[in-house]
Amino acid sequence: MGFVRVLVAEDQVTLADRIAEGLRDAGMAVDVAYDGAAALEGAQVTGYDVVVLDRDLPRVHGDRVCRALAGGPARILMLTAAADVEDRVDGLELGADDYLGKPFAFAELVARVRALGRRAPASPPVVRVGDVTVDRARHRASRAGRPLSLTRKEFGVLEMLAAADGAVVSAEELLEHVWDANADPFSNIVSVTMTRLRRKLGPPAMIETVVGRGYRM
């Protein structure tokens, strides 16, 4: 599947950081908000595929956050300490897409976030640019029928460029979507990954550098 961008909104800092770490280990880009206001702010700025939302958030209650984000591009997985049926129905009526009671098994959380990520309304599962095919659902890419052996980050970069349909994608956008908010904006990690990706794609060159603006296919 394609690259999944997740916002974890949870006010218990230790739990929030543990969830974020586990999802990052599973190959997702994750940001964390420790209250409802920060969650709403983050969701306005970044196009998340999935929001893992604690119901009992300070500043702005999780129910209000859920109502505000429901129907948007992000899928919502609601976490709640109260696991009874009534609570579950409440959460789903507010517009949550899925529901998980605390305490939960971590593997189940990862599986549910993945499943919701697959349902997020992304661009088509298979994108073709020239003789390059990017299969987002299967996480595979090929050129002129030859499979490309790409790392997760290289695939994420190729996927974003292919989905941009000829538009320029800035290094900042790549950093934000393929890495996450903790990536150092001054590092050369994007250009290093780009060099490796170009080498693997081989001639003729497919990725153009637009000076001062970014990259395009």
CSV table of C-alpha atoms in Angstrom, one decimal:
chain,number,residue,atom,x,y,z
A,1,MET,CA,0.0,0.0,0.0
A,2,GLY,CA,1.0,3.6,-0.3
A,3,PHE,CA,2.7,5.7,2.3
A,4,VAL,CA,0.4,6.4,5.3
A,5,ARG,CA,0.5,9.8,7.1
A,6,VAL,CA,-0.9,9.6,10.7
A,7,LEU,CA,-1.8,12.1,13.4
A,8,VAL,CA,-1.9,10.7,16.9
A,9,ALA,CA,-4.1,12.9,19.2
A,10,GLU,CA,-3.7,11.6,22.8
A,11,ASP,CA,-3.1,13.7,25.9
A,12,GLN,CA,-1.2,10.9,27.9
A,13,VAL,CA,2.3,11.9,26.6
A,14,THR,CA,3.9,8.5,27.3
A,15,LEU,CA,1.2,6.6,25.5
A,16,ALA,CA,1.0,9.1,22.6
A,17,ASP,CA,4.8,8.8,22.1
A,18,ARG,CA,4.6,5.0,22.3
A,19,ILE,CA,1.9,4.8,19.7
A,20,ALA,CA,3.8,7.2,17.4
A,21,GLU,CA,7.0,5.1,17.8
A,22,GLY,CA,5.2,1.9,17.0
A,23,LEU,CA,3.5,3.3,14.0
A,24,ARG,CA,6.8,4.7,12.7
A,25,ASP,CA,8.3,1.3,13.2
A,26,ALA,CA,5.5,-0.1,11.0
A,27,GLY,CA,6.7,2.3,8.2
A,28,MET,CA,4.2,5.2,8.7
A,29,ALA,CA,5.0,9.0,9.0
A,30,VAL,CA,3.5,10.1,12.3
A,31,ASP,CA,2.9,13.5,14.1
A,32,VAL,CA,1.6,13.8,17.6
A,33,ALA,CA,-0.9,16.3,19.2
A,34,TYR,CA,-1.3,16.3,22.9
A,35,ASP,CA,-4.7,18.1,23.0
A,36,GLY,CA,-7.7,18.7,20.8
A,37,ALA,CA,-6.8,22.2,19.7
A,38,ALA,CA,-3.4,21.1,18.5
A,39,ALA,CA,-5.1,18.2,16.7
A,40,LEU,CA,-7.4,20.5,14.8
A,41,GLU,CA,-4.6,22.8,13.9
A,42,GLY,CA,-2.4,20.0,12.7
A,43,ALA,CA,-5.2,18.5,10.6
A,44,GLN,CA,-5.8,21.8,8.8
A,45,VAL,CA,-2.1,22.2,7.9
A,46,THR,CA,-1.3,18.6,6.8
A,47,GLY,CA,-3.3,16.1,4.7
A,48,TYR,CA,-3.4,13.1,7.1
A,49,ASP,CA,-4.7,9.7,5.9
A,50,VAL,CA,-5.6,8.6,9.4
A,51,VAL,CA,-6.2,10.4,12.7
A,52,VAL,CA,-5.8,8.2,15.9
A,53,LEU,CA,-8.1,10.2,18.2
A,54,ASP,CA,-8.4,9.9,22.0
A,55,ARG,CA,-12.0,10.7,23.0
A,56,ASP,CA,-11.1,12.4,26.2
A,57,LEU,CA,-8.8,15.3,25.1
A,58,PRO,CA,-8.2,18.6,26.9
A,59,ARG,CA,-8.8,22.0,25.4
A,60,VAL,CA,-11.1,20.7,22.7
A,61,HIS,CA,-12.9,17.5,23.5
A,62,GLY,CA,-12.2,14.5,21.2
A,63,ASP,CA,-15.9,14.4,20.3
A,64,ARG,CA,-15.7,17.9,18.9
A,65,VAL,CA,-12.5,17.1,17.0
A,66,CYS,CA,-14.1,14.1,15.5
A,67,ARG,CA,-17.2,16.1,14.4
A,68,ALA,CA,-14.9,18.7,12.8
A,69,LEU,CA,-12.8,16.2,10.9
A,70,ALA,CA,-15.5,13.7,9.9
A,71,GLY,CA,-16.3,13.7,6.2
A,72,GLY,CA,-12.8,15.1,5.4
A,73,PRO,CA,-10.0,13.2,3.7
A,74,ALA,CA,-8.7,11.7,7.0
A,75,ARG,CA,-10.1,8.4,8.4
A,76,ILE,CA,-10.7,8.5,12.1
A,77,LEU,CA,-9.8,5.8,14.6
A,78,MET,CA,-11.3,6.7,18.0
A,79,LEU,CA,-9.6,5.5,21.2
A,80,THR,CA,-11.6,5.5,24.4
A,81,ALA,CA,-11.2,4.1,27.9
A,82,ALA,CA,-14.9,3.2,28.0
A,83,ALA,CA,-15.2,0.2,25.8
A,84,ASP,CA,-19.0,-0.4,26.2
A,85,VAL,CA,-21.3,-0.6,23.2
A,86,GLU,CA,-23.0,2.7,23.9
A,87,ASP,CA,-19.7,4.6,23.8
A,88,ARG,CA,-18.8,2.8,20.6
A,89,VAL,CA,-22.1,3.8,19.0
A,90,ASP,CA,-21.5,7.4,20.1
A,91,GLY,CA,-18.1,7.5,18.5
A,92,LEU,CA,-19.3,6.1,15.2
A,93,GLU,CA,-22.3,8.5,15.2
A,94,LEU,CA,-19.9,11.4,15.6
A,95,GLY,CA,-18.3,10.3,12.3
A,96,ALA,CA,-15.4,8.0,13.5
A,97,ASP,CA,-14.6,5.3,11.0
A,98,ASP,CA,-13.4,2.8,13.6
A,99,TYR,CA,-13.2,2.4,17.3
A,100,LEU,CA,-10.7,0.8,19.8
A,101,GLY,CA,-11.2,0.5,23.5
A,102,LYS,CA,-8.2,1.0,25.9
A,103,PRO,CA,-6.2,-1.0,26.9
A,104,PHE,CA,-5.6,-2.3,23.4
A,105,ALA,CA,-3.2,-4.8,21.8
A,106,PHE,CA,-0.6,-2.8,19.8
A,107,ALA,CA,-0.7,-5.1,16.8
A,108,GLU,CA,-4.4,-4.6,16.5
A,109,LEU,CA,-4.0,-0.8,16.5
A,110,VAL,CA,-1.4,-1.0,13.7
A,111,ALA,CA,-3.6,-3.4,11.7
A,112,ARG,CA,-6.6,-1.0,12.0
A,113,VAL,CA,-4.6,2.1,11.1
A,114,ARG,CA,-3.3,0.2,8.0
A,115,ALA,CA,-6.8,-0.8,7.0
A,116,LEU,CA,-8.0,2.8,7.4
A,117,GLY,CA,-5.0,4.1,5.5
A,118,ARG,CA,-6.0,1.8,2.6
A,119,ARG,CA,-9.5,3.3,2.6
A,120,ALA,CA,-8.3,6.9,2.6
A,121,PRO,CA,-9.3,8.5,-0.7
A,122,ALA,CA,-5.8,8.7,-2.2
A,123,SER,CA,-5.0,9.0,-5.9
A,124,PRO,CA,-5.4,5.8,-8.0
A,125,PRO,CA,-3.6,2.6,-6.7
A,126,VAL,CA,-1.5,2.3,-9.9
A,127,VAL,CA,0.2,5.4,-11.4
A,128,ARG,CA,2.1,5.4,-14.7
A,129,VAL,CA,4.5,8.1,-15.8
A,130,GLY,CA,6.1,7.3,-19.1
A,131,ASP,CA,7.5,3.7,-18.8
A,132,VAL,CA,7.5,3.9,-14.9
A,133,THR,CA,4.7,2.1,-13.1
A,134,VAL,CA,4.1,2.8,-9.4
A,135,ASP,CA,1.8,0.2,-7.7
A,136,ARG,CA,0.8,2.0,-4.5
A,137,ALA,CA,-1.4,-0.9,-3.2
A,138,ARG,CA,1.4,-3.5,-3.5
A,139,HIS,CA,4.2,-1.1,-2.8
A,140,ARG,CA,6.0,-2.0,-6.0
A,141,ALA,CA,7.5,0.0,-8.8
A,142,SER,CA,8.9,-1.0,-12.2
A,143,ARG,CA,10.4,0.7,-15.3
A,144,ALA,CA,9.8,-0.7,-18.7
A,145,GLY,CA,8.6,-3.9,-17.0
A,146,ARG,CA,11.8,-4.2,-14.9
A,147,PRO,CA,11.1,-4.3,-11.2
A,148,LEU,CA,12.9,-1.7,-9.1
A,149,SER,CA,14.3,-2.6,-5.8
A,150,LEU,CA,13.5,0.5,-3.7
A,151,THR,CA,13.8,1.3,0.0
A,152,ARG,CA,10.7,2.5,1.8
A,153,LYS,CA,11.8,6.1,1.5
A,154,GLU,CA,12.8,5.9,-2.1
A,155,PHE,CA,9.4,4.4,-2.9
A,156,GLY,CA,7.7,7.1,-0.9
A,157,VAL,CA,9.5,9.8,-3.0
A,158,LEU,CA,8.7,8.1,-6.3
A,159,GLU,CA,5.1,7.7,-5.3
A,160,MET,CA,4.7,11.4,-4.5
A,161,LEU,CA,6.4,12.6,-7.7
A,162,ALA,CA,4.3,10.2,-9.8
A,163,ALA,CA,1.0,11.2,-8.1
A,164,ALA,CA,1.8,14.9,-8.6
A,165,ASP,CA,1.1,14.3,-12.3
A,166,GLY,CA,3.9,16.5,-13.7
A,167,ALA,CA,3.6,19.2,-11.0
A,168,VAL,CA,6.7,20.3,-9.0
A,169,VAL,CA,7.0,18.8,-5.5
A,170,SER,CA,9.3,20.7,-3.1
A,171,ALA,CA,11.9,19.1,-0.9
A,172,GLU,CA,9.9,20.4,2.1
A,173,GLU,CA,6.8,18.5,0.9
A,174,LEU,CA,8.8,15.4,0.4
A,175,LEU,CA,10.3,15.7,3.8
A,176,GLU,CA,7.0,16.2,5.4
A,177,HIS,CA,5.1,13.4,3.7
A,178,VAL,CA,7.8,10.7,3.3
A,179,TRP,CA,9.7,11.4,6.5
A,180,ASP,CA,7.7,13.2,9.2
A,181,ALA,CA,7.6,16.5,11.2
A,182,ASN,CA,10.7,15.4,13.2
A,183,ALA,CA,12.9,15.3,10.1
A,184,ASP,CA,15.6,18.0,10.0
A,185,PRO,CA,14.6,20.5,7.3
A,186,PHE,CA,18.2,21.5,6.8
A,187,SER,CA,19.5,18.0,6.2
A,188,ASN,CA,20.3,16.8,2.7
A,189,ILE,CA,18.4,13.5,3.2
A,190,VAL,CA,16.0,14.3,0.3
A,191,SER,CA,18.8,15.0,-2.2
A,192,VAL,CA,20.7,11.9,-1.1
A,193,THR,CA,17.5,9.7,-1.5
A,194,MET,CA,16.8,11.4,-4.8
A,195,THR,CA,20.3,10.6,-6.1
A,196,ARG,CA,19.9,6.9,-5.2
A,197,LEU,CA,16.4,6.8,-6.7
A,198,ARG,CA,17.6,8.3,-10.0
A,199,ARG,CA,20.4,5.8,-10.2
A,200,LYS,CA,18.0,2.9,-9.7
A,201,LEU,CA,15.6,4.3,-12.3
A,202,GLY,CA,18.5,4.5,-14.8
A,203,PRO,CA,18.6,6.4,-18.1
A,204,PRO,CA,16.9,8.3,-19.7
A,205,ALA,CA,16.5,10.6,-16.7
A,206,MET,CA,12.9,10.7,-15.4
A,207,ILE,CA,13.2,13.1,-12.5
A,208,GLU,CA,14.0,16.8,-13.2
A,209,THR,CA,15.4,19.2,-10.6
A,210,VAL,CA,13.6,22.6,-10.9
A,211,VAL,CA,16.1,24.9,-9.3
A,212,GLY,CA,14.9,26.7,-6.2
A,213,ARG,CA,11.5,24.9,-6.4
A,214,GLY,CA,11.9,21.1,-6.1
A,215,TYR,CA,11.5,18.1,-8.4
A,216,ARG,CA,9.1,16.8,-11.0
A,217,MET,CA,8.7,13.7,-13.1
